[in-house]
Short mmCIF file of C-alpha atoms in Angstrom, two decimals:
data_model
loop_
_atom_site.label_atom_id
_atom_site.label_comp_id
_atom_site.label_asym_id
_atom_site.label_seq_id
_atom_site.Cartn_x
_atom_site.Cartn_y
_atom_site.Cartn_z
CA MET A 1 -0.04 0.40 -0.47
CA HIS A 2 1.43 3.50 -1.09
CA ARG A 3 1.23 6.48 1.57
CA LEU A 4 -1.70 8.12 1.64
CA THR A 5 -1.38 12.66 2.09
CA ILE A 6 -5.18 13.21 2.29
CA SER A 7 -6.69 14.89 5.83
CA THR A 8 -9.98 14.64 8.24
CA ALA A 9 -12.39 16.53 6.01
CA LEU A 10 -12.49 14.87 2.17
CA SER A 11 -14.67 16.48 -0.41
CA ALA A 12 -17.48 14.26 -2.47
CA ALA A 13 -15.74 14.85 -4.72
CA VAL A 14 -11.95 13.73 -3.58
CA ALA A 15 -13.90 11.01 -1.82
CA THR A 16 -15.30 9.48 -5.15
CA ALA A 17 -12.35 9.74 -7.16
CA LEU A 18 -10.57 7.51 -4.56
CA ILE A 19 -12.82 4.11 -5.00
CA ALA A 20 -10.06 3.93 -7.81
CA GLY A 21 -7.56 4.78 -4.87
CA PRO A 22 -5.59 7.25 -2.88
CA ALA A 23 -5.54 10.76 -4.60
CA MET A 24 -1.82 11.46 -4.84
CA ALA A 25 0.31 8.37 -3.91
CA ALA A 26 4.22 8.49 -1.99
CA THR A 27 6.78 5.98 -4.11
CA SER A 28 6.38 2.42 -3.00
CA HIS A 29 7.73 0.78 -0.33
CA ASP A 30 7.79 -2.55 -2.01
CA ASN A 31 11.41 -3.35 -0.31
CA GLN A 32 10.52 -2.24 2.91
CA PRO A 33 9.69 -4.75 5.39
CA PRO A 34 6.91 -5.51 7.07
CA SER A 35 5.20 -3.89 9.74
CA PRO A 36 5.98 -5.44 13.26
CA GLY A 37 1.90 -7.57 13.30
CA THR A 38 1.67 -7.75 10.24
CA ALA A 39 2.64 -11.59 9.42
CA ASN A 40 2.36 -13.39 6.49
CA GLY A 41 -0.79 -14.83 4.69
CA ASP A 42 0.82 -17.67 3.27
CA LYS A 43 -0.28 -21.31 4.08
CA SER A 44 -0.28 -22.59 0.58
CA THR A 45 1.39 -26.36 -0.32
CA SER A 46 2.48 -27.13 -4.01
CA CYS A 47 -0.82 -27.76 -5.56
CA ARG A 48 -3.98 -25.21 -3.19
CA ALA A 49 -3.29 -21.80 -3.03
CA ASP A 50 -4.65 -20.67 0.48
CA TRP A 51 -4.27 -16.70 1.71
CA THR A 52 -5.13 -14.69 3.55
CA ALA A 53 -5.58 -10.74 3.76
CA ALA A 54 -6.54 -9.15 6.31
CA ALA A 55 -5.95 -5.51 8.26
CA ILE A 56 -7.38 -2.47 10.47
CA LEU A 57 -9.10 0.84 9.52
CA ASP A 58 -8.04 3.09 12.86
CA THR A 59 -8.64 6.54 12.65
CA ASP A 60 -5.12 6.52 15.04
CA ILE A 61 -3.11 3.71 14.88
CA LEU A 62 -0.19 4.31 15.90
CA ALA A 63 -2.41 5.35 19.90
CA HIS A 64 -4.26 2.48 18.92
CA HIS A 65 -2.53 -0.48 17.01
CA PRO A 66 1.23 1.06 17.15
CA ASP A 67 3.01 -3.18 16.47
CA LEU A 68 0.61 -2.84 12.61
CA VAL A 69 3.27 0.64 11.81
CA ASN A 70 5.73 1.15 10.12
CA PRO A 71 8.06 4.14 10.48
CA ALA A 72 8.46 5.15 7.53
CA ASP A 73 5.29 5.06 6.25
CA ILE A 74 3.72 7.82 9.23
CA THR A 75 2.23 10.50 6.50
CA LEU A 76 2.95 14.35 7.97
CA ASN A 77 0.57 17.07 7.09
CA ALA A 78 2.38 20.47 6.26
CA ASP A 79 2.69 21.17 10.26
CA GLY A 80 4.92 18.81 10.76
CA THR A 81 2.44 17.05 12.94
CA VAL A 82 0.61 13.25 11.83
CA ASN A 83 -1.77 13.09 9.27
CA LYS A 84 -4.21 10.03 11.21
CA ILE A 85 -5.75 9.17 8.20
CA ALA A 86 -3.19 8.81 5.81
CA THR A 87 -1.05 7.28 8.87
CA GLY A 88 -3.90 4.72 9.13
CA SER A 89 -4.19 3.82 5.88
CA ASN A 90 -0.60 3.44 4.63
CA ASN A 91 -0.48 0.94 8.57
CA GLY A 92 -2.80 -1.46 9.84
CA TYR A 93 -1.82 -4.59 7.97
CA THR A 94 -2.26 -7.74 9.98
CA SER A 95 -2.14 -9.94 7.27
CA LYS A 96 -0.51 -10.54 3.34
CA ILE A 97 1.11 -12.38 0.68
CA SER A 98 4.25 -10.02 -0.11
CA THR A 99 7.56 -9.96 -1.84
CA ASN A 100 8.28 -8.58 1.97
CA PHE A 101 8.61 -12.33 3.48
CA ASN A 102 10.93 -13.40 0.65
CA THR A 103 14.30 -14.96 2.44
CA GLU A 104 16.76 -17.64 0.27
CA THR A 105 14.16 -20.42 0.65
CA TYR A 106 10.98 -19.26 0.91
CA LYS A 107 9.03 -16.97 -2.56
CA ALA A 108 6.01 -15.15 -1.81
CA PRO A 109 3.13 -16.74 -4.24
CA GLY A 110 1.08 -13.90 -5.53
CA MET A 111 0.26 -10.54 -4.25
CA PHE A 112 -2.41 -10.32 -1.89
CA GLU A 113 -3.34 -7.30 0.63
CA ALA A 114 -6.12 -5.79 2.25
CA ASN A 115 -6.13 -2.31 0.88
CA HIS A 116 -7.76 1.13 3.08
CA TRP A 117 -9.09 4.39 3.45
CA ILE A 118 -11.26 6.36 4.79
CA ALA A 119 -12.74 9.25 2.19
CA GLY A 120 -15.06 11.65 4.65
CA SER A 121 -17.60 9.34 5.71
CA THR A 122 -16.47 6.35 3.02
CA GLN A 123 -14.63 3.44 3.81
CA ASN A 124 -13.36 2.07 0.89
CA TRP A 125 -11.74 -2.05 1.07
CA ARG A 126 -9.47 -2.83 -2.17
CA PHE A 127 -7.72 -6.55 -2.87
CA PRO A 128 -5.37 -6.53 -5.62
CA VAL A 129 -5.01 -10.19 -5.89
CA ALA A 130 -1.75 -11.24 -8.30
CA THR A 131 -0.17 -14.85 -8.47
CA LYS A 132 3.25 -16.61 -9.51
CA ASN A 133 0.81 -19.65 -10.58
CA LYS A 134 -1.84 -20.30 -12.84
CA LEU A 135 -4.86 -20.60 -10.75
CA VAL A 136 -7.78 -22.01 -11.88
CA ALA A 137 -11.37 -21.47 -12.58
CA GLY A 138 -13.85 -21.11 -9.42
CA THR A 139 -11.08 -19.98 -7.11
CA THR A 140 -12.94 -18.54 -4.40
CA ILE A 141 -12.30 -15.54 -2.10
CA THR A 142 -14.27 -15.08 0.97
CA VAL A 143 -14.33 -11.71 2.15
CA ASP A 144 -14.91 -10.31 5.85
CA LEU A 145 -15.82 -6.89 5.58
CA PRO A 146 -17.26 -5.17 9.07
CA ASP A 147 -20.23 -5.64 10.75
CA ASP A 148 -20.91 -1.95 10.93
CA MET A 149 -20.20 -0.96 7.22
CA ALA A 150 -23.75 -0.25 5.81
CA ASP A 151 -24.35 0.64 2.30
CA THR A 152 -21.67 -1.90 1.12
CA LYS A 153 -21.34 -1.56 -2.74
CA PHE A 154 -19.27 -4.43 -4.94
CA ILE A 155 -16.99 -2.98 -7.53
CA GLY A 156 -15.94 -5.25 -10.21
CA LYS A 157 -14.20 -2.81 -12.17
CA LEU A 158 -12.17 -0.06 -11.22
CA GLU A 159 -12.23 2.96 -13.94
CA THR A 160 -8.48 4.70 -14.43
CA ARG A 161 -7.30 7.33 -16.73
CA ALA A 162 -4.29 5.42 -18.03
CA GLY A 163 -5.83 1.55 -17.95
CA LEU A 164 -5.96 -0.59 -15.10
CA ASN A 165 -2.24 -2.42 -15.86
CA ALA A 166 -1.16 1.33 -15.91
CA TYR A 167 -2.34 2.14 -13.23
CA MET A 168 -1.03 -1.16 -11.17
CA GLN A 169 2.20 -1.58 -12.75
CA ALA A 170 2.87 2.10 -11.87
CA TRP A 171 2.82 1.58 -7.47
CA GLY A 172 6.09 -0.10 -7.77
CA PRO A 173 8.31 -3.07 -8.70
CA ARG A 174 6.50 -5.73 -7.05
CA GLU A 175 3.14 -4.94 -9.02
CA ALA A 176 5.47 -3.62 -12.47
CA GLU A 177 5.73 -8.30 -11.94
CA TYR A 178 1.98 -8.96 -13.06
CA THR A 179 -0.28 -7.98 -16.14
CA TRP A 180 -3.44 -7.13 -14.14
CA ASN A 181 -6.24 -7.45 -16.25
CA ASP A 182 -9.91 -6.85 -15.81
CA GLY A 183 -11.77 -9.41 -13.27
CA ASP A 184 -13.93 -11.56 -14.35
CA PHE A 185 -16.30 -12.01 -11.28
CA THR A 186 -19.44 -13.77 -9.00
CA ALA A 187 -20.04 -11.47 -5.81
CA THR A 188 -22.75 -13.49 -3.59
CA LEU A 189 -23.20 -11.70 -0.20
CA THR A 190 -23.08 -15.43 1.53
CA ASP A 191 -24.08 -14.01 5.23
CA ALA A 192 -25.56 -10.67 5.27
CA ALA A 193 -25.98 -10.24 8.91
CA LYS A 194 -21.85 -10.47 9.20
CA ASN A 195 -21.20 -8.65 5.80
CA ILE A 196 -19.82 -11.14 4.24
CA TRP A 197 -19.44 -12.42 0.38
CA THR A 198 -18.07 -14.22 -1.35
CA ILE A 199 -15.71 -13.94 -5.06
CA THR A 200 -15.69 -16.87 -7.57
CA LEU A 201 -12.54 -16.09 -10.45
CA ASN A 202 -15.08 -17.46 -12.61
CA LYS A 203 -11.83 -18.12 -15.35
CA GLY A 204 -9.02 -17.58 -12.46
CA LEU A 205 -5.69 -15.72 -13.35
CA ASP A 206 -2.93 -16.95 -15.65
CA ALA A 207 0.95 -17.20 -13.95
CA ASN A 208 1.86 -14.16 -13.53
CA THR A 209 -1.64 -11.80 -13.80
CA GLY A 210 -3.16 -10.12 -11.67
CA THR A 211 -6.67 -8.48 -11.42
CA ILE A 212 -8.17 -5.86 -8.53
CA PHE A 213 -11.63 -5.39 -6.45
CA GLN A 214 -13.21 -3.61 -3.64
CA PHE A 215 -15.56 -2.47 -1.61
CA THR A 216 -17.27 0.87 -0.20
CA GLY A 217 -19.59 1.35 2.87
CA THR A 218 -20.06 4.53 4.66
CA PHE A 219 -17.73 4.30 8.19
CA PRO A 220 -20.07 4.76 11.17
CA GLU A 221 -19.74 8.02 12.35
CA GLY A 222 -17.58 8.12 15.72
CA ALA A 223 -16.25 5.20 15.09
CA GLU A 224 -12.76 4.88 15.31
CA SER A 225 -11.80 1.64 13.64
CA SER A 226 -13.05 -0.61 11.38
CA THR A 227 -11.67 -4.64 10.18
CA ALA A 228 -11.14 -6.77 7.52
CA SER A 229 -9.83 -9.89 5.81
CA ALA A 230 -10.68 -11.93 2.72
CA LYS A 231 -9.24 -15.94 2.36
CA LEU A 232 -8.51 -16.55 -1.22
CA VAL A 233 -9.07 -21.30 -1.01
CA GLY A 234 -8.34 -22.63 -4.89
CA THR A 235 -6.05 -24.89 -7.40
CA GLN A 236 -3.08 -23.66 -8.17
CA PHE A 237 -0.60 -25.11 -11.30
CA PRO A 238 2.58 -25.76 -9.64
CA ALA A 239 5.06 -23.74 -9.32
CA ASP A 240 8.46 -24.97 -11.27
CA GLY A 241 7.06 -28.53 -11.92
CA GLN A 242 6.96 -29.60 -8.65
CA VAL A 243 5.61 -32.32 -7.26
CA CYS A 244 1.75 -32.17 -6.01
CA GLY A 245 -0.16 -34.84 -3.82
CA ASP A 246 0.57 -38.17 -2.19
CA LEU A 247 2.93 -40.68 -3.87
CA PRO A 248 3.06 -44.54 -3.73
CA THR A 249 5.61 -46.49 -2.29
CA PRO A 250 7.65 -49.35 -3.65
CA GLU A 251 7.01 -52.70 -2.67
CA THR A 252 10.53 -55.19 -2.02
CA PRO A 253 10.29 -58.36 -3.85
CA LYS A 254 10.82 -61.89 -2.47
CA LEU A 255 14.41 -63.02 -2.94
CA THR A 256 15.98 -66.86 -2.38
CA PRO A 257 18.94 -67.08 -1.17
CA CYS A 258 22.61 -64.65 -2.59
CA GLN A 259 19.54 -62.29 -4.58
CA VAL A 260 19.65 -58.95 -3.57
CA THR A 261 17.68 -56.10 -4.96
CA THR A 262 16.92 -52.02 -5.10
CA VAL A 263 14.38 -50.33 -4.48
CA ASP A 264 13.91 -47.86 -6.24
CA ARG A 265 11.25 -44.51 -7.15
CA THR A 266 11.40 -42.25 -9.65
CA VAL A 267 8.94 -39.05 -9.64
CA TRP A 268 8.22 -36.59 -12.50
CA SER A 269 5.61 -33.94 -12.90
CA PRO A 270 3.59 -33.22 -15.68
CA TYR A 271 4.17 -29.55 -15.07
CA SER A 272 8.16 -30.29 -14.50
CA ARG A 273 10.76 -29.82 -17.89
CA ASP A 274 12.74 -32.70 -16.00
CA ILE A 275 12.93 -35.83 -13.36
CA ASN A 276 11.78 -34.38 -9.73
CA GLU A 277 13.18 -37.37 -7.68
CA ARG A 278 15.12 -40.19 -8.46
CA SER A 279 15.10 -42.32 -4.90
CA LYS A 280 17.94 -45.61 -4.27
CA TYR A 281 17.47 -47.91 -1.90
CA SER A 282 19.00 -51.46 -1.31
CA GLY A 283 17.44 -54.18 -0.25
CA SER A 284 13.62 -52.54 0.90
CA TRP A 285 12.41 -49.58 0.90
CA GLY A 286 13.81 -46.49 3.03
CA SER A 287 17.02 -49.14 4.32
CA GLU A 288 20.00 -47.91 5.24
CA GLU A 289 21.74 -50.67 3.41
CA PRO A 290 24.95 -49.42 1.92
CA LYS A 291 23.74 -48.72 -2.50
CA TRP A 292 25.22 -50.57 -4.59
CA GLY A 293 23.76 -50.47 -7.49
CA GLU A 294 20.09 -48.49 -9.46
CA ALA A 295 17.38 -48.87 -11.33
CA ASN A 296 15.68 -45.50 -12.11
CA ALA A 297 15.32 -42.57 -14.56
CA ASP A 298 16.14 -40.05 -16.64
CA GLY A 299 13.66 -37.27 -18.25
CA TRP A 300 13.38 -34.33 -20.84
CA PHE A 301 10.54 -32.31 -21.74
CA THR A 302 11.26 -29.58 -24.59
CA SER A 303 8.47 -26.96 -23.38
CA ARG A 304 6.29 -26.78 -20.66
CA GLY A 305 2.28 -25.52 -19.83
CA GLU A 306 -1.06 -27.05 -19.01
CA ALA A 307 -0.27 -30.70 -19.34
CA LYS A 308 -2.54 -32.98 -20.57
CA VAL A 309 -4.20 -37.04 -21.84
CA GLY A 310 -2.02 -37.74 -24.49
CA ASP A 311 0.89 -35.88 -23.82
CA SER A 312 4.48 -37.73 -24.37
CA ARG A 313 6.69 -37.76 -22.49
CA THR A 314 11.00 -39.28 -23.30
CA LEU A 315 12.35 -41.06 -20.81
CA ARG A 316 16.59 -42.65 -20.58
CA LEU A 317 15.70 -45.70 -18.20
CA TYR A 318 18.91 -47.82 -17.59
CA GLY A 319 19.91 -50.16 -14.25
CA ALA A 320 23.32 -49.63 -12.66
CA THR A 321 25.19 -51.67 -9.96
CA HIS A 322 28.87 -51.63 -8.66
CA LYS A 323 28.51 -55.77 -7.02
CA ASP A 324 28.70 -57.94 -9.60
CA ILE A 325 26.13 -59.80 -10.04
CA THR A 326 24.02 -62.40 -12.42
CA ASN A 327 20.57 -63.44 -13.82
CA ALA A 328 19.93 -60.13 -12.74
CA THR A 329 15.85 -58.62 -14.29
CA LEU A 330 15.35 -54.77 -14.75
CA THR A 331 12.34 -54.53 -13.92
CA ILE A 332 10.25 -50.79 -14.24
CA LYS A 333 6.85 -49.85 -13.81
CA ALA A 334 3.96 -46.88 -14.14
CA VAL A 335 2.23 -47.26 -11.50
CA GLN A 336 0.57 -43.78 -12.23
CA GLY A 337 0.94 -41.25 -14.68
CA LEU A 338 1.77 -42.45 -17.49
CA LYS A 339 2.19 -45.40 -20.30
CA PHE A 340 4.91 -46.78 -21.97
CA ASP A 341 5.11 -46.93 -26.18
CA ALA A 342 6.76 -49.63 -26.91
CA SER A 343 7.09 -48.90 -30.27
CA THR A 344 9.62 -45.94 -29.61
CA ILE A 345 11.76 -48.08 -27.70
CA ASN A 346 15.14 -46.70 -29.39
CA THR A 347 19.33 -45.64 -28.19
CA ILE A 348 20.73 -48.67 -26.20
CA SER A 349 23.75 -48.39 -24.28
CA ASN A 350 25.66 -50.40 -22.53
CA PRO A 351 27.50 -49.16 -20.53
CA GLY A 352 24.70 -47.01 -20.19
CA ALA A 353 24.66 -42.82 -21.52
CA GLY A 354 24.35 -39.61 -19.77
CA ALA A 355 25.88 -39.32 -16.20
CA LEU A 356 26.29 -43.06 -15.63
CA GLN A 357 29.56 -43.52 -16.99
CA GLY A 358 30.38 -40.01 -15.37
CA ASN A 359 29.42 -41.64 -11.77
CA GLY A 360 31.51 -44.77 -12.48
CA PHE A 361 29.36 -47.42 -14.11
CA THR A 362 31.81 -47.38 -17.17
CA ASN A 363 31.41 -51.44 -17.71
CA THR A 364 29.32 -52.86 -19.98
CA VAL A 365 26.76 -56.01 -19.25
CA GLU A 366 27.02 -59.26 -20.72
CA GLY A 367 23.69 -61.34 -22.50
CA LEU A 368 21.52 -58.22 -22.56
CA GLY A 369 17.83 -59.49 -23.44
CA ASP A 370 15.31 -58.05 -25.68
CA ILE A 371 13.72 -54.86 -23.25
CA LYS A 372 9.24 -56.22 -23.64
CA VAL A 373 6.91 -53.63 -22.45
CA SER A 374 3.13 -55.39 -20.98
CA GLU A 375 0.76 -55.55 -22.94
CA ASP A 376 -1.33 -52.59 -20.80
CA GLY A 377 2.16 -50.59 -21.39
CA LYS A 378 2.78 -50.14 -17.66
CA THR A 379 5.45 -52.61 -16.99
CA ILE A 380 8.73 -52.88 -18.72
CA THR A 381 10.97 -55.73 -17.54
CA VAL A 382 14.92 -56.84 -19.34
CA THR A 383 16.95 -59.97 -18.33
CA ILE A 384 20.63 -59.07 -18.17
CA ALA A 385 22.75 -62.76 -18.06
CA HIS A 386 25.77 -60.76 -16.14
CA MET A 387 26.56 -57.58 -14.76
CA PRO A 388 29.91 -57.52 -13.86
CA ALA A 389 30.99 -55.10 -11.02
CA ASN A 390 30.61 -51.42 -12.63
CA SER A 391 28.12 -52.27 -15.07
CA SER A 392 25.57 -50.33 -16.73
CA PHE A 393 23.03 -49.83 -19.99
CA SER A 394 20.39 -48.06 -21.29
CA PHE A 395 17.25 -47.43 -23.77
CA ASN A 396 15.82 -44.29 -24.40
CA ILE A 397 11.47 -44.66 -24.58
CA ASN A 398 8.36 -42.15 -24.87
CA GLY A 399 5.61 -42.74 -22.69
CA THR A 400 2.01 -40.63 -22.72
CA LEU A 401 0.32 -39.21 -19.63
CA THR A 402 -2.75 -40.79 -18.56
CA GLY A 403 -4.09 -38.56 -17.09
CA GLU A 404 -5.05 -38.84 -13.57
CA THR A 405 -6.02 -36.22 -12.02
CA LEU A 406 -5.08 -34.99 -7.92
CA GLU A 407 -8.39 -35.87 -5.64
CA GLY A 408 -10.25 -32.64 -5.87
CA SER A 409 -8.46 -30.80 -9.00
CA PRO A 410 -8.19 -30.23 -12.44
CA ILE A 411 -3.97 -30.90 -11.34
CA LEU A 412 -2.43 -33.89 -13.19
CA ALA A 413 -1.01 -36.65 -11.00
CA PRO A 414 2.73 -37.03 -11.21
CA ILE A 415 4.48 -40.01 -13.09
CA VAL A 416 5.24 -42.36 -11.14
CA LEU A 417 7.50 -45.31 -11.76
CA HIS A 418 8.73 -48.26 -10.03
CA ASN A 419 11.68 -49.65 -10.45
CA TRP A 420 14.21 -52.98 -9.27
CA LEU A 421 17.11 -54.31 -10.00
CA THR A 422 17.68 -57.91 -9.10
CA GLY A 423 20.22 -60.20 -9.12
CA THR A 424 22.95 -63.01 -7.35
CA ASP A 425 25.14 -60.85 -5.97
CA SER A 426 28.50 -63.22 -7.87
CA GLU A 427 30.29 -62.95 -4.59
CA CYS A 428 27.29 -64.77 -2.11
CA THR A 429 27.87 -68.08 -0.96
CA VAL A 430 25.37 -70.21 0.09
CA PRO A 431 25.84 -71.46 3.24
CA THR A 432 25.91 -75.39 3.97
CA GLU A 433 23.13 -77.24 6.43
CA GLU A 434 24.91 -78.89 9.22
CA PRO A 435 22.95 -82.11 10.89
CA SER A 436 20.85 -80.11 13.60
CA THR A 437 21.70 -82.63 17.10
CA PRO A 438 18.26 -82.82 18.66
CA ALA A 439 16.95 -80.91 21.93
CA PRO A 440 17.02 -81.94 24.99
CA SER A 441 13.70 -83.43 26.26
CA ASP A 442 11.93 -81.37 29.21
CA SER A 443 10.28 -84.64 30.36
CA PRO A 444 12.13 -86.21 33.43
CA THR A 445 13.95 -89.48 32.66
CA PRO A 446 12.84 -92.84 34.20
CA GLU A 447 14.38 -94.47 36.41
CA ALA A 448 16.12 -97.40 35.25
CA THR A 449 14.87 -101.04 35.60
CA THR A 450 16.46 -104.92 35.99
CA PRO A 451 15.45 -106.72 32.10
CA ALA A 452 14.58 -110.06 32.23
CA PRO A 453 17.58 -112.28 31.06
CA ALA A 454 17.08 -113.40 27.38
CA PRO A 455 16.98 -116.95 26.97
CA SER A 456 21.09 -118.69 26.04
CA ALA A 457 21.59 -118.63 22.13
CA THR A 458 23.79 -121.40 23.74
CA PRO A 459 21.19 -124.73 24.56
CA SER A 460 22.55 -126.19 28.01
CA GLY A 461 23.40 -130.26 28.10
CA ASN A 462 19.79 -131.53 28.18
CA LEU A 463 19.01 -129.45 25.83
CA ALA A 464 21.23 -130.93 23.01
CA ARG A 465 20.70 -134.17 23.87
CA THR A 466 16.53 -133.81 23.70
CA GLY A 467 15.93 -131.25 22.26
CA ALA A 468 14.06 -129.84 25.61
CA ASP A 469 14.28 -128.28 28.85
CA THR A 470 15.27 -130.15 31.80
CA PRO A 471 13.48 -129.16 34.14
CA MET A 472 10.24 -130.47 31.96
CA LEU A 473 12.83 -133.94 31.56
CA ALA A 474 12.77 -134.72 34.51
CA GLY A 475 8.97 -134.50 35.54
CA ALA A 476 8.45 -136.34 32.63
CA ALA A 477 10.53 -139.45 33.73
CA ILE A 478 9.49 -139.40 37.38
CA MET A 479 6.14 -139.71 36.22
CA ALA A 480 6.93 -142.78 34.02
CA GLY A 481 8.98 -144.48 36.87
CA LEU A 482 5.34 -143.61 39.20
CA ALA A 483 3.93 -145.36 36.90
CA GLY A 484 5.91 -148.22 36.50
CA LEU A 485 5.94 -149.15 39.84
CA GLY A 486 2.50 -148.27 39.68
CA ALA A 487 1.89 -150.77 37.15
CA LEU A 488 4.77 -153.53 38.37
CA ALA A 489 2.06 -153.67 41.81
CA LEU A 490 -0.74 -154.64 39.85
CA ARG A 491 0.77 -157.30 38.63
CA ARG A 492 1.57 -158.72 41.51
CA ARG A 493 -2.10 -158.46 43.40
CA GLN A 494 -3.04 -160.24 39.77
CA ARG A 495 -0.66 -163.50 40.79
#
């Protein structure tokens, strides 16, 4: 907001002129830091704008809100006294989007302010909004004006002598970064009791453009201050091809003894000229194991704009290893945003092209198989008989955008590839399994018992003669003897 040099009592003519802005403006103070109490109103994420602009319009801002005053923006009257109305118009910003918050790591996504001033009995609230990134059609700005601001009127087009663009760019270098156009607005009073309005940007805003709208109403007699705020919410195309949305992570393949694998991911925003992210792990996703190889991609796109379904992208896919591995397989799976065109495979390089050789992957692979693309264009597999240590290969292929979008947004989701290089480590030896000793039983050891005598393997002398057991023969002889004696006695009685 630039300085004002108006007095408390303004004529109706001057008040009318101020609908389009202050009558007299001093040099822009764009490079000055915000007042101590001014907050950065940017709460955006990569693909969603969330901006807040708010201010206090006070008749004596120095007395009531000194923390919202920038000393350089104190306006004096001709007699050296403070012009309270003008000073209140130049200060009192509680939140804004501004390059004044820029640091080495943060850059404001645009400009959004709640300009404010008093003209006689009229209070004015003007909202310039400009963006570095395209805001989609349907972006809304919810404006909460003072409840006691009577006769509120919405002004969607500011009348200026030289035209809006020249008028706004003359404010200073910050505003000159944008091309300013009359807005295509729909203004709706959504809460009359609280004087809340919803402004819809019917056509959105292109990157590096801005627009402006304004409200006027009466300032209550005897009042000292009014407060207003505006919140802009809408989908924005990512700045510099930033990645938006959640990213799926690759799974770890099941391995046999001595097999090794990389678990890698490639991420490429459809709005970026080059790959945004290459994540590389060994063994499993997020592993801290030493990296011995990689399966990933390079990519390039000759122009950048509003990407759409069917657009083509060129990729260089590659596998590289510092280990000596055999029976290797390179697998590249497009899980989001892209499908491969098998007819465009070209520029097969062994060793690989690009930065691979400079990174030490200078040896050639042996037994490079055919590059196979699945029928749905989602998966590429290549088998390699032998990849010596420090070897690599690569090939080019085109892909087409499949058009997945972020939830509730027209923004195309990023291209996501999951990649694996799997093979047998030549230095690995599968250990031989040794026979295991049974673990001791937990049950108590039974007490020793005396076993029954086993029959002799060698027959006794009697058994050798008779073939029967000795006690049995003795019994039979006795019985035979007794029978003989009985028979002899019987014969004697008979004689």
